PDB file of C-alpha atoms and ligand atoms in Angstrom:
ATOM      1  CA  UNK A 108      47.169  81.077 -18.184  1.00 68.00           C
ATOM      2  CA  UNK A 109      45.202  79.154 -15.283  1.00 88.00           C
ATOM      3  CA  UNK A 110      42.005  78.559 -13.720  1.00 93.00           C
ATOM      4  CA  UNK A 111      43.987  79.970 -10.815  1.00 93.00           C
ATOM      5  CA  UNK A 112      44.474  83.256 -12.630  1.00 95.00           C
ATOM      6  CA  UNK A 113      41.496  85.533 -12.962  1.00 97.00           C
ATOM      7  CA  UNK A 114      42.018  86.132 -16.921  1.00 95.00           C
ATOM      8  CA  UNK A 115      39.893  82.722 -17.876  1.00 96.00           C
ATOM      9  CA  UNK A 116      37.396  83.901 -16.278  1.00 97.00           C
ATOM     10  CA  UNK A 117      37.227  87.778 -16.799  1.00 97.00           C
ATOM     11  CA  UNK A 118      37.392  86.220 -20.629  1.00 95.00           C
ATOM     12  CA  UNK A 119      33.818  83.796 -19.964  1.00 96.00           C
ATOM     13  CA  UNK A 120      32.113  85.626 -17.476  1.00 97.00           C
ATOM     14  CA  UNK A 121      29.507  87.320 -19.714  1.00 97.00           C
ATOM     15  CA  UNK A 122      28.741  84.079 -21.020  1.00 96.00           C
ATOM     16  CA  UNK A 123      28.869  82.435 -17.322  1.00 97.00           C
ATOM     17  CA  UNK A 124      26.769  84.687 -15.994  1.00 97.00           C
ATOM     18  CA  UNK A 125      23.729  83.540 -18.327  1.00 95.00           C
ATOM     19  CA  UNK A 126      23.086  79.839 -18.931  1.00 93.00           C
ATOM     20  CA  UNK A 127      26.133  78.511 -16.511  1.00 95.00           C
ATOM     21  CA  UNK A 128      25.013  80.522 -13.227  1.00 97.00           C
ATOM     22  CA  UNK A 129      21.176  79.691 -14.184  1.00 96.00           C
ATOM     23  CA  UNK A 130      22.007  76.296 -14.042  1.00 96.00           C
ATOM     24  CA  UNK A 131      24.724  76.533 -10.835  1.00 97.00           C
ATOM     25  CA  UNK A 132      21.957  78.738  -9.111  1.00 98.00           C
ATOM     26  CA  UNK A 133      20.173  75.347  -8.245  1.00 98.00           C
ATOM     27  CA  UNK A 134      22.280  73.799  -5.874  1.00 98.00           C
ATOM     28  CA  UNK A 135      23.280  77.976  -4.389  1.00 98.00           C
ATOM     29  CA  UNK A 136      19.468  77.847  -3.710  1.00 98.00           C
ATOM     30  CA  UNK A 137      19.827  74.368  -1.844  1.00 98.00           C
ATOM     31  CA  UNK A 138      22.739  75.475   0.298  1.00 98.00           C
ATOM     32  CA  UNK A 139      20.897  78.559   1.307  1.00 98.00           C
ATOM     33  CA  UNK A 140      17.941  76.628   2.366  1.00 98.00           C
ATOM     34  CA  UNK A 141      20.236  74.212   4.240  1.00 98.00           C
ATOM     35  CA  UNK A 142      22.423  76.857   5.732  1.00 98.00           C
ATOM     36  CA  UNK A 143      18.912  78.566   7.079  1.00 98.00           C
ATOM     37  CA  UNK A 144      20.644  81.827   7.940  1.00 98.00           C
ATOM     38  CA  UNK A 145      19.225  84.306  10.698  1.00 97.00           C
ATOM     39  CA  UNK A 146      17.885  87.093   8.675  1.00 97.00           C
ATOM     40  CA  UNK A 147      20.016  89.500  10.987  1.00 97.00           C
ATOM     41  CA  UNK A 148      22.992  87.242   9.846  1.00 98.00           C
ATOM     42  CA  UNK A 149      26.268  88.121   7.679  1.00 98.00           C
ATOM     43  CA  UNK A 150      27.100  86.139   5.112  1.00 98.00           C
ATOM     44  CA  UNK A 151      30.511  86.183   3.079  1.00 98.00           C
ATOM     45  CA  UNK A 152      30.303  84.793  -0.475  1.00 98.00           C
ATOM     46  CA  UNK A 153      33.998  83.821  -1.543  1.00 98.00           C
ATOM     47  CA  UNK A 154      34.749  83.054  -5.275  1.00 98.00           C
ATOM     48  CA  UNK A 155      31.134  84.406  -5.833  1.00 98.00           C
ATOM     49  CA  UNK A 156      31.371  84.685  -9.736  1.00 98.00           C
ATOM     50  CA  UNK A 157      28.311  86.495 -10.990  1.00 98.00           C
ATOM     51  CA  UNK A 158      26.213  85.851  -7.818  1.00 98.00           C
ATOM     52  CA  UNK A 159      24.738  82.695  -7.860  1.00 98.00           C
ATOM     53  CA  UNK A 160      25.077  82.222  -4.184  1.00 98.00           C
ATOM     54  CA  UNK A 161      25.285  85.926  -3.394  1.00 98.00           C
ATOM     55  CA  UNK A 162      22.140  87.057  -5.046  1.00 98.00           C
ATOM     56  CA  UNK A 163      20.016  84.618  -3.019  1.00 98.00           C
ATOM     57  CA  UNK A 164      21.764  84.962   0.093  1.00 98.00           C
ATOM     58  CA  UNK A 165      21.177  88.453   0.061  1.00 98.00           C
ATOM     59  CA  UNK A 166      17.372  88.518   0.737  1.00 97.00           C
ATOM     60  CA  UNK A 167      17.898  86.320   3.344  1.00 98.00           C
ATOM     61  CA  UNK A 168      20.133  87.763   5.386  1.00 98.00           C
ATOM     62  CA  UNK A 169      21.248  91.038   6.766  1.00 98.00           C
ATOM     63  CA  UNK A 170      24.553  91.484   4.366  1.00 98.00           C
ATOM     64  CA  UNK A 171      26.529  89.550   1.790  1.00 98.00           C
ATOM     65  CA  UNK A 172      29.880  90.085   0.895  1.00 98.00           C
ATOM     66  CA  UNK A 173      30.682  89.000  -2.262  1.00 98.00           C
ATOM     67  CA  UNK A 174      34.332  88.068  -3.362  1.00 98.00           C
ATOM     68  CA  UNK A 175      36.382  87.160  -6.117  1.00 98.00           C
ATOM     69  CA  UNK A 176      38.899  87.780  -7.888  1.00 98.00           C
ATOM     70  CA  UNK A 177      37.805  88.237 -11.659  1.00 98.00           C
ATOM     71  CA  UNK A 178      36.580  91.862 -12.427  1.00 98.00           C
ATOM     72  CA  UNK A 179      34.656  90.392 -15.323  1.00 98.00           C
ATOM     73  CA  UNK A 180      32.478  88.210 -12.999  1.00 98.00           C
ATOM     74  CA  UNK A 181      32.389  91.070 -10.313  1.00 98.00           C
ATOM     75  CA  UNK A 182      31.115  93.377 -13.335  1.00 98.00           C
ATOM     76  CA  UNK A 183      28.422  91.003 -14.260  1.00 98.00           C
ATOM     77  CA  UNK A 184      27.519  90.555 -10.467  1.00 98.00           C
ATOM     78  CA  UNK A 185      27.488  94.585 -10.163  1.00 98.00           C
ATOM     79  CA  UNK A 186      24.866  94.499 -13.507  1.00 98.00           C
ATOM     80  CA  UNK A 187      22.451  91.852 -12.004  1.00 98.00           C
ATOM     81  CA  UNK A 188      22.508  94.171  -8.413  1.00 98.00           C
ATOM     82  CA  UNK A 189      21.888  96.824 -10.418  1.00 97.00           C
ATOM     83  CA  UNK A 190      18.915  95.794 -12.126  1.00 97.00           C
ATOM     84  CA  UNK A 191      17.314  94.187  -8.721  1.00 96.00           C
ATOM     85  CA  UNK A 192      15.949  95.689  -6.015  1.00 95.00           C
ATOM     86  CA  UNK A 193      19.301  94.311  -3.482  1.00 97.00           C
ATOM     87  CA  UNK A 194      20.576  96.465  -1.839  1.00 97.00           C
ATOM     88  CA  UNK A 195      23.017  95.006   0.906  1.00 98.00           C
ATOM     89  CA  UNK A 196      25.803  93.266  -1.031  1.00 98.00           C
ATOM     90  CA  UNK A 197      29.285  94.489  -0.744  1.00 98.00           C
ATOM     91  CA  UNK A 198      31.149  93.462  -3.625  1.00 98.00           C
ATOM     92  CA  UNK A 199      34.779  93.081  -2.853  1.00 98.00           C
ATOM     93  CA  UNK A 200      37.588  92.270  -5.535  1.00 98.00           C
ATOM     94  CA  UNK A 201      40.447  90.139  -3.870  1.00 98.00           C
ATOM     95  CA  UNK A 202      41.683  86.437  -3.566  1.00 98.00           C
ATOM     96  CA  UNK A 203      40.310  83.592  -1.439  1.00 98.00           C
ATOM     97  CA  UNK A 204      43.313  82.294  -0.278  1.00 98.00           C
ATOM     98  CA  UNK A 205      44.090  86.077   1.725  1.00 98.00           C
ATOM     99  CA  UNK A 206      41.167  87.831   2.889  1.00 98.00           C
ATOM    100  CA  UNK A 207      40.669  91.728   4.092  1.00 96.00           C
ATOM    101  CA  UNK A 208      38.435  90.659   6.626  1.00 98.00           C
ATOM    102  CA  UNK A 209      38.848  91.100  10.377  1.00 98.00           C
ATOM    103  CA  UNK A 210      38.765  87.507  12.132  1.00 98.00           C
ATOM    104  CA  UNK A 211      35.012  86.529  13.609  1.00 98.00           C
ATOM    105  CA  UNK A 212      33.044  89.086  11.054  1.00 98.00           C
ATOM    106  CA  UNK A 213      31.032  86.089   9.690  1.00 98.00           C
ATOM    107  CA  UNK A 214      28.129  84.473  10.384  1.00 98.00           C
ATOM    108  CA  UNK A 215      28.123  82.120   7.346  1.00 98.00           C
ATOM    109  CA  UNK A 216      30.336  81.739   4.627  1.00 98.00           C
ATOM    110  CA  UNK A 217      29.928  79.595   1.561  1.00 98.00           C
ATOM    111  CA  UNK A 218      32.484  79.061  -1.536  1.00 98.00           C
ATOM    112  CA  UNK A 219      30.352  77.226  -4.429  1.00 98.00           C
ATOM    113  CA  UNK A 220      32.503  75.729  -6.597  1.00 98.00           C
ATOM    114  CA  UNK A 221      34.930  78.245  -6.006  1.00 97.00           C
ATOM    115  CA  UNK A 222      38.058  77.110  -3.801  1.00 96.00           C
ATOM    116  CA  UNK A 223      38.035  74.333  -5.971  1.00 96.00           C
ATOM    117  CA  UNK A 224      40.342  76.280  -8.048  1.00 96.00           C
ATOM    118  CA  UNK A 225      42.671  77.884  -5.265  1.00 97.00           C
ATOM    119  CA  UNK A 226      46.347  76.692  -5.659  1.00 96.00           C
ATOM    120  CA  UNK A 227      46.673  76.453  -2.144  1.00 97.00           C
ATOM    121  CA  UNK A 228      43.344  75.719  -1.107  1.00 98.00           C
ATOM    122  CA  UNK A 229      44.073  74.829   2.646  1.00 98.00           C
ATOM    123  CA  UNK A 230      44.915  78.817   2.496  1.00 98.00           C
ATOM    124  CA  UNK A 231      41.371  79.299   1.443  1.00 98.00           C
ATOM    125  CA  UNK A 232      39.569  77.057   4.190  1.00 98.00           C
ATOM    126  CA  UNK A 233      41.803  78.475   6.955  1.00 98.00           C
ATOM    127  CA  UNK A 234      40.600  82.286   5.695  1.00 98.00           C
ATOM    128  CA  UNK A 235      36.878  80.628   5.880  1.00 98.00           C
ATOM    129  CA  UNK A 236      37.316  79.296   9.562  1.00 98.00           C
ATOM    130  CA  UNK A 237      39.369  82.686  10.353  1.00 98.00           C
ATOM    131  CA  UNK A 238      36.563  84.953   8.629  1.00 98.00           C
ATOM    132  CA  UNK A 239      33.690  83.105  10.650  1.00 98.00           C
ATOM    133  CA  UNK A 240      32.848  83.450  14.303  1.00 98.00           C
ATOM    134  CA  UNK A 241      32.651  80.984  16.596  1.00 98.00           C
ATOM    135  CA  UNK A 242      29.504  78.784  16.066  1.00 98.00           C
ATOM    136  CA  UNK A 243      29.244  80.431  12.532  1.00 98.00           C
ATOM    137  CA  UNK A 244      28.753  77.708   9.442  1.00 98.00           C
ATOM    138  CA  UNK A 245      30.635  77.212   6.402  1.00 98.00           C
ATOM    139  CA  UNK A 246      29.725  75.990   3.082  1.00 98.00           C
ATOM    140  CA  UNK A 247      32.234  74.340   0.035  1.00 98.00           C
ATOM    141  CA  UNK A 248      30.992  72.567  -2.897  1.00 98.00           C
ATOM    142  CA  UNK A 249      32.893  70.932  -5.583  1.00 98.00           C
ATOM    143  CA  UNK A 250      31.968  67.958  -8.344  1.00 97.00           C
ATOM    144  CA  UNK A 251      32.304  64.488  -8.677  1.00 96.00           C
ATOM    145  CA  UNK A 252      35.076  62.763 -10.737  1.00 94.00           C
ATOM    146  CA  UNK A 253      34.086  62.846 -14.439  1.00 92.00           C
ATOM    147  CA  UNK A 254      33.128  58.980 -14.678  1.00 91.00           C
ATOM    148  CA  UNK A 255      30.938  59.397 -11.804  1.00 94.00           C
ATOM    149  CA  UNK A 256      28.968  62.764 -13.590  1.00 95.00           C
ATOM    150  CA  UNK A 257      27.123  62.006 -16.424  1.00 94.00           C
ATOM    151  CA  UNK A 258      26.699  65.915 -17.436  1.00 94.00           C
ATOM    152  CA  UNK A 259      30.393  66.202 -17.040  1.00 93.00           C
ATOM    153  CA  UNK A 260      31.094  63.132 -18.857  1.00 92.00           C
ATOM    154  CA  UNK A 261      28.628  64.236 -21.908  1.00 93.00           C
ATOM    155  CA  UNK A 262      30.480  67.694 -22.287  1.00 91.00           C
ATOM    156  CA  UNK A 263      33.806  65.845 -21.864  1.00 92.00           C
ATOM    157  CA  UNK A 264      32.964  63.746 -24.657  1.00 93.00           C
ATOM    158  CA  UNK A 265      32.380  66.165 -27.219  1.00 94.00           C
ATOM    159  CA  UNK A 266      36.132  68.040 -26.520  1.00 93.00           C
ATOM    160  CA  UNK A 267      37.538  64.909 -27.148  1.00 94.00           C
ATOM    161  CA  UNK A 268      35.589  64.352 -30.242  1.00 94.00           C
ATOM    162  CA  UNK A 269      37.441  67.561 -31.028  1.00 93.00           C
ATOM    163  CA  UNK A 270      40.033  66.948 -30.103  1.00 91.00           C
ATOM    164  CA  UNK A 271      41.109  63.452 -30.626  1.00 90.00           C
ATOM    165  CA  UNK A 272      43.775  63.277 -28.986  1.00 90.00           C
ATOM    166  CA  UNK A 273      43.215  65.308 -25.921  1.00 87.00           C
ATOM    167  CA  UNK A 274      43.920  62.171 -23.354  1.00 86.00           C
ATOM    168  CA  UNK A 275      40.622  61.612 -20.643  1.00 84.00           C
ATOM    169  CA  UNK A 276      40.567  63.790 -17.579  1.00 82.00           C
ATOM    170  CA  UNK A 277      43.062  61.787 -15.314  1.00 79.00           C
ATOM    171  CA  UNK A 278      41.746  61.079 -11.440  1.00 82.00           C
ATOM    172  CA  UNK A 279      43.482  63.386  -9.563  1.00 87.00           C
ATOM    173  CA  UNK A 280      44.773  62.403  -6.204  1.00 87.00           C
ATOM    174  CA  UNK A 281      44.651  66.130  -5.355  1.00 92.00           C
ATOM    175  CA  UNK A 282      41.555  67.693  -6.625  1.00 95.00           C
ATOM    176  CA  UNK A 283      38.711  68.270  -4.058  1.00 97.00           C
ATOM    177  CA  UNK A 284      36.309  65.517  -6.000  1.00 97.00           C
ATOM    178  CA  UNK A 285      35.079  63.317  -2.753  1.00 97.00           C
ATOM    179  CA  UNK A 286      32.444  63.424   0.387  1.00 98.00           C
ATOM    180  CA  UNK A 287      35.879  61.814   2.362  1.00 98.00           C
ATOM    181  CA  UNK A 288      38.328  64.753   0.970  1.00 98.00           C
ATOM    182  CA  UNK A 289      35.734  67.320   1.934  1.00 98.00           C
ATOM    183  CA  UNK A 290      35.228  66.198   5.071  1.00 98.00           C
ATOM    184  CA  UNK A 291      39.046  66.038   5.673  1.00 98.00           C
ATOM    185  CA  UNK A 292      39.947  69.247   4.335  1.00 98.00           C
ATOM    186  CA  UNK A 293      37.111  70.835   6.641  1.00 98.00           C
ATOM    187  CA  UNK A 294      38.229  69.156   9.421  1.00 98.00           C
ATOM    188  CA  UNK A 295      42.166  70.255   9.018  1.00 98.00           C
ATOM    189  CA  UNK A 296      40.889  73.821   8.879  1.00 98.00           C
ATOM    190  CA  UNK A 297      39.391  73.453  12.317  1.00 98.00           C
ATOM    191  CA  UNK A 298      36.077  72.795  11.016  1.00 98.00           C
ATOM    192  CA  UNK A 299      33.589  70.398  13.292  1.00 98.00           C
ATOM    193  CA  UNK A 300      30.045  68.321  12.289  1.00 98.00           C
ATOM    194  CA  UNK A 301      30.706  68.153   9.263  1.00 98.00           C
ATOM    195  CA  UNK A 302      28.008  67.100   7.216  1.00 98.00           C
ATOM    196  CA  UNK A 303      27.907  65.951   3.758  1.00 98.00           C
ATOM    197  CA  UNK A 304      24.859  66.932   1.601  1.00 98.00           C
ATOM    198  CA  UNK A 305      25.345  64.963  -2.601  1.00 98.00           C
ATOM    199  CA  UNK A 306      23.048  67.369  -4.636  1.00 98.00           C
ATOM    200  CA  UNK A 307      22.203  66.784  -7.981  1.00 98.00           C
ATOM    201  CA  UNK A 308      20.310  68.750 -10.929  1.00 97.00           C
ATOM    202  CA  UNK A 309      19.792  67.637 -14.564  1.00 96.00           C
ATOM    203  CA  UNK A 310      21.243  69.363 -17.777  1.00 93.00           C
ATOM    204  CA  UNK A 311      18.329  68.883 -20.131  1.00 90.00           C
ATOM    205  CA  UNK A 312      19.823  68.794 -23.632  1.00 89.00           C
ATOM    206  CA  UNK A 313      16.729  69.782 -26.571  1.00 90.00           C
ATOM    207  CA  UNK A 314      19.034  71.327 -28.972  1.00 91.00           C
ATOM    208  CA  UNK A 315      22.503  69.691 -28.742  1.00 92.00           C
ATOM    209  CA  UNK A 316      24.347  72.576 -30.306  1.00 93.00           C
ATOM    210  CA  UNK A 317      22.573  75.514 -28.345  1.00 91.00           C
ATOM    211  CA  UNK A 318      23.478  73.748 -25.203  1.00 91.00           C
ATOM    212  CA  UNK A 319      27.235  73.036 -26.230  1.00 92.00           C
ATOM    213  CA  UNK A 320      27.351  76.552 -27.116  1.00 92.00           C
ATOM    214  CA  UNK A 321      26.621  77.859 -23.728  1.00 92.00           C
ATOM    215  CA  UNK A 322      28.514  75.851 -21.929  1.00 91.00           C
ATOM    216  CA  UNK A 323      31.598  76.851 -24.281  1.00 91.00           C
ATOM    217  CA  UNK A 324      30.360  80.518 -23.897  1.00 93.00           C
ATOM    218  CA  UNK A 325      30.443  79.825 -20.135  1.00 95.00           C
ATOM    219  CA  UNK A 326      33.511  77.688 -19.594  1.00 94.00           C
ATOM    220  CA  UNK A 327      36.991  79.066 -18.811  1.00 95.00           C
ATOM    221  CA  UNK A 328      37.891  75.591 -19.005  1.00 91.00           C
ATOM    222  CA  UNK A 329      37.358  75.798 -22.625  1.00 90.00           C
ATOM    223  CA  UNK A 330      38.119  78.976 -22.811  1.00 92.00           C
ATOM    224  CA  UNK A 331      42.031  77.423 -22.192  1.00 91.00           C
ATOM    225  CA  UNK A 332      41.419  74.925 -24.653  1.00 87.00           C
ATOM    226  CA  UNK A 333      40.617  77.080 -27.053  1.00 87.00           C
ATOM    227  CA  UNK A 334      43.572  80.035 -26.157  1.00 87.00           C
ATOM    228  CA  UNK A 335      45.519  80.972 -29.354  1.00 87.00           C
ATOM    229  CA  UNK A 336      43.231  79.160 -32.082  1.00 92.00           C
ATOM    230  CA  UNK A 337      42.290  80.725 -35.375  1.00 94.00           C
ATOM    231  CA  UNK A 338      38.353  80.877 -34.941  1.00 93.00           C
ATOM    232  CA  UNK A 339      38.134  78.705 -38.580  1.00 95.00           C
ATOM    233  CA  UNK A 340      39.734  75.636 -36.628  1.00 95.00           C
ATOM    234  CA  UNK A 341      37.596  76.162 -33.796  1.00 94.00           C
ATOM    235  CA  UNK A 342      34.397  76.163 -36.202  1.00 94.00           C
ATOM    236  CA  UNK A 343      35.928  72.777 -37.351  1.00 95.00           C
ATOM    237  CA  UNK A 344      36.192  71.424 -34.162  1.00 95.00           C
ATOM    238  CA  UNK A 345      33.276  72.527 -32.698  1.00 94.00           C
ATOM    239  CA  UNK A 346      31.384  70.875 -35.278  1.00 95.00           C
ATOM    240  CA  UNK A 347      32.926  67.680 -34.615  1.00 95.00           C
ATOM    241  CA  UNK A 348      31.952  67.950 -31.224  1.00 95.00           C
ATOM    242  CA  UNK A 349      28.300  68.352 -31.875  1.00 95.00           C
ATOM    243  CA  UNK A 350      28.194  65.787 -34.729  1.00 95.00           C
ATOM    244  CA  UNK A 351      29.667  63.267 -32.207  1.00 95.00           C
ATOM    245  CA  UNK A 352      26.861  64.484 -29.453  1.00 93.00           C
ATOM    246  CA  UNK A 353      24.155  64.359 -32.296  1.00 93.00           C
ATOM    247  CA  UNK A 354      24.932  61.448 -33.261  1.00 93.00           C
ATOM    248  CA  UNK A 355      25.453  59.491 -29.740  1.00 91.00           C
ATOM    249  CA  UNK A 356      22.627  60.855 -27.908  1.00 87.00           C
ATOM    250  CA  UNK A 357      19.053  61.138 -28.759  1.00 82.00           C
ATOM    251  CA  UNK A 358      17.428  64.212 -27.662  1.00 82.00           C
ATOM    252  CA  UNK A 359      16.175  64.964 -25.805  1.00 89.00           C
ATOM    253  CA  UNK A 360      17.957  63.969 -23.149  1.00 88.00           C
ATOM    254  CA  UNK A 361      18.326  65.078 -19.364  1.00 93.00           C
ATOM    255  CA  UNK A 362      21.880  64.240 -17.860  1.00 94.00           C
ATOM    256  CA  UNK A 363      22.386  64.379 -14.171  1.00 97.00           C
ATOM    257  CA  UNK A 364      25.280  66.526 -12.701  1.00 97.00           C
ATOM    258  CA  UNK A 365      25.623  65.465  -9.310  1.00 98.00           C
ATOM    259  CA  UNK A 366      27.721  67.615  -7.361  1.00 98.00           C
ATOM    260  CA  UNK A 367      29.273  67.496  -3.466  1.00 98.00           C
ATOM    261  CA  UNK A 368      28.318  69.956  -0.305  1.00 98.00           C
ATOM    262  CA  UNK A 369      29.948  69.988   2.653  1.00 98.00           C
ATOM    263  CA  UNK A 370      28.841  71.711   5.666  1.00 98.00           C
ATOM    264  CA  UNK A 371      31.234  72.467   9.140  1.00 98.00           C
ATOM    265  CA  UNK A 372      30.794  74.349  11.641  1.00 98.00           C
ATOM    266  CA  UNK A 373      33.086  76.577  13.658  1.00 98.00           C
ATOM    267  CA  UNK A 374      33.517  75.339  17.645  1.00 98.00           C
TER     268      UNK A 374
HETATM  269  C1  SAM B  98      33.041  78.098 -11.370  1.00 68.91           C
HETATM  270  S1  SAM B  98      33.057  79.750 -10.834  1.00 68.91           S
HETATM  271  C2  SAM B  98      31.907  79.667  -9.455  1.00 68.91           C
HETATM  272  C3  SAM B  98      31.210  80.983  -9.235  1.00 68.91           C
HETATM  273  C4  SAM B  98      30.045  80.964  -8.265  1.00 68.91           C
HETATM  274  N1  SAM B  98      30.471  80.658  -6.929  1.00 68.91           N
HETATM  275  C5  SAM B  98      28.949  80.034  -8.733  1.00 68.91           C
HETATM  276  O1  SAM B  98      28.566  79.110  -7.989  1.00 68.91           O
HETATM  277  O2  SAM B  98      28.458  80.230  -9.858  1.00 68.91           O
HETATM  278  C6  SAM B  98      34.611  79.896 -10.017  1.00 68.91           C
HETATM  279  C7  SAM B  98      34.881  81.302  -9.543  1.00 68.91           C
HETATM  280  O3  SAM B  98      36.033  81.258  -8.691  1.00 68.91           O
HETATM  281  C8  SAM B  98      36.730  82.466  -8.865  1.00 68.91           C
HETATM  282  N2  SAM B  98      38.075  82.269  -8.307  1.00 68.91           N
HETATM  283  C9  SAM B  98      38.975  81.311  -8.656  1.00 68.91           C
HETATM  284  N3  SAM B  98      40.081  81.425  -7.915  1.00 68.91           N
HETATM  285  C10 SAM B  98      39.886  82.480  -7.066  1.00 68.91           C
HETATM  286  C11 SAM B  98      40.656  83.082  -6.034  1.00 68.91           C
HETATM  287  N4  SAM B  98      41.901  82.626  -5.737  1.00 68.91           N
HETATM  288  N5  SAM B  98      40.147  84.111  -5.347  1.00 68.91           N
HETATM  289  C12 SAM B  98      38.904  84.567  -5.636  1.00 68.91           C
HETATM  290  N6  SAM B  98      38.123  84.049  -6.608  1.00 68.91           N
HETATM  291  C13 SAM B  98      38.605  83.011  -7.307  1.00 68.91           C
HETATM  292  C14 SAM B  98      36.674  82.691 -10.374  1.00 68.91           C
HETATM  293  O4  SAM B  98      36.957  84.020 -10.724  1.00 68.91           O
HETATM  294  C15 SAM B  98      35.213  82.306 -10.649  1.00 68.91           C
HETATM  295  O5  SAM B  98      34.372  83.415 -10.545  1.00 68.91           O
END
């Protein structure tokens, strides 16, 4: 299994959709301010998850289209429209990287730390810049390198404590992690003014174990990690990884999770 695979997720989406999306709804609520969308605008919402984006864009604008390609997430994103009062969100089940949509049907589109995970992700920027009409905006956002995110870095300290010898996240040359690879990779989609907006919200940490808990809950990162264990050596390790946070950190603490927005607009 891989991130590019919608299993992970279908497998953590109940759990993303509660403390993860709260937390990822912060910087969805910053790109919808800075996006400023025409409220007879149409917005598409591509690797939506449970909604973070979607559910704010939708009062906003005239119609969201939500995508992705989990059910799971799509499920929990059907629940939260069911219990609101939204009622122009077209939830679509389908991958990023090939779209149903005609060309020029778009008004905005935004992946949140979505495309991130596409195996070919030029194939998902070119369906962005295909999916938007001319003059339309687009909006990606991804996360800093691990020793440049202290949130990251916490949480990637406890899985090594463990697991011991899990080696430390290597810098990828290919991951989109940088304000220079965003702008590039907009800009070989046929994106234009791009602009680069760093965002950043703290994880405030009271109860070290309730917070490790749902992250794990949330994290089909972990969720690989954790693929095939007995849930007794899980227990074990997952108390390791709190002692170690207990014992490193005092609480409580707020760690800051910066994270990267571009924004390009279609000529
Ligand atoms: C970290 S979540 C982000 C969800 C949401 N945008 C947010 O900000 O909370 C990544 C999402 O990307 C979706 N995803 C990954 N690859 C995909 C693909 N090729 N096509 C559609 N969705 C994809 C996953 O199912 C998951 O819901």
């Amino acid at each position: 299994m891989s991130l590019g695979t919608p299993n992970p997720w279908n497998q953590v989406a109940a759990g993303y959709s509660g403390w993860t999306q709260q937390h990822l709804a912060k910087y969805a609520a910053e790109v919808v301010q800075l996006l400023d969308p025409a409220s007879r605008s149409r917005a598409l919402d591509v690797a939506c998850g449970s909604g973070a984006a979607t559910l704010q864009l939708a009062p906003r604008v005239e119609q969201v289209v939500a995508v992705d390609f989990s059910p799971g997430m799509l499920a929990e994103l059907r629940r939260k429209l069911g219990e609101s009062s939204v009622d122009n969100v077209d939830v679509v089940e389908g991958d990023g990287q090939s779209l149903e949509f005609p060309a020029r049907s778009f008004d905005h589109a935004v992946s949140m730390f979505g495309l991130i995970f596409f195996p070919d992700r030029a194939a998902g920027l070119s369906e962005l810049y295909r999916c938007l009409r001319h003059g339309g905006t687009v909006a990606v956002s991804c996360w800093p390198p691990a020793c440049d995110s202290p949130a990251i870095r916490w949480m990637v300290e406890g899985v090594r404590a463990a697991f011991p010898n899990m080696p430390p996240p290597p810098r990828s040359e290919t991951a989109l992690d940088s304000p220079d690879k965003v702008v590039a990779e907009l800009g070989e989609a046929g994106f234009r003014s791009m602009e680069i907006h760093p965002l950043s919200h703290d994880v405030v940490v009271h109860d070290v174990a309730g917070v490790w808990r749902e992250m794990v809950e949330g994290s089909a990162h972990l969720g690989l990690v954790r693929e095939g264990m007995s849930q007794d050596e899980w227990d074990h390790r997952e108390a390791s990884a709190i002692r170690h946070l207990v014992d490193n950190y005092s609480s409580p603490i707020s760690v800051a999770m910066p994270a990267i927005v571009g924004i390009g607009h279609k000529p």
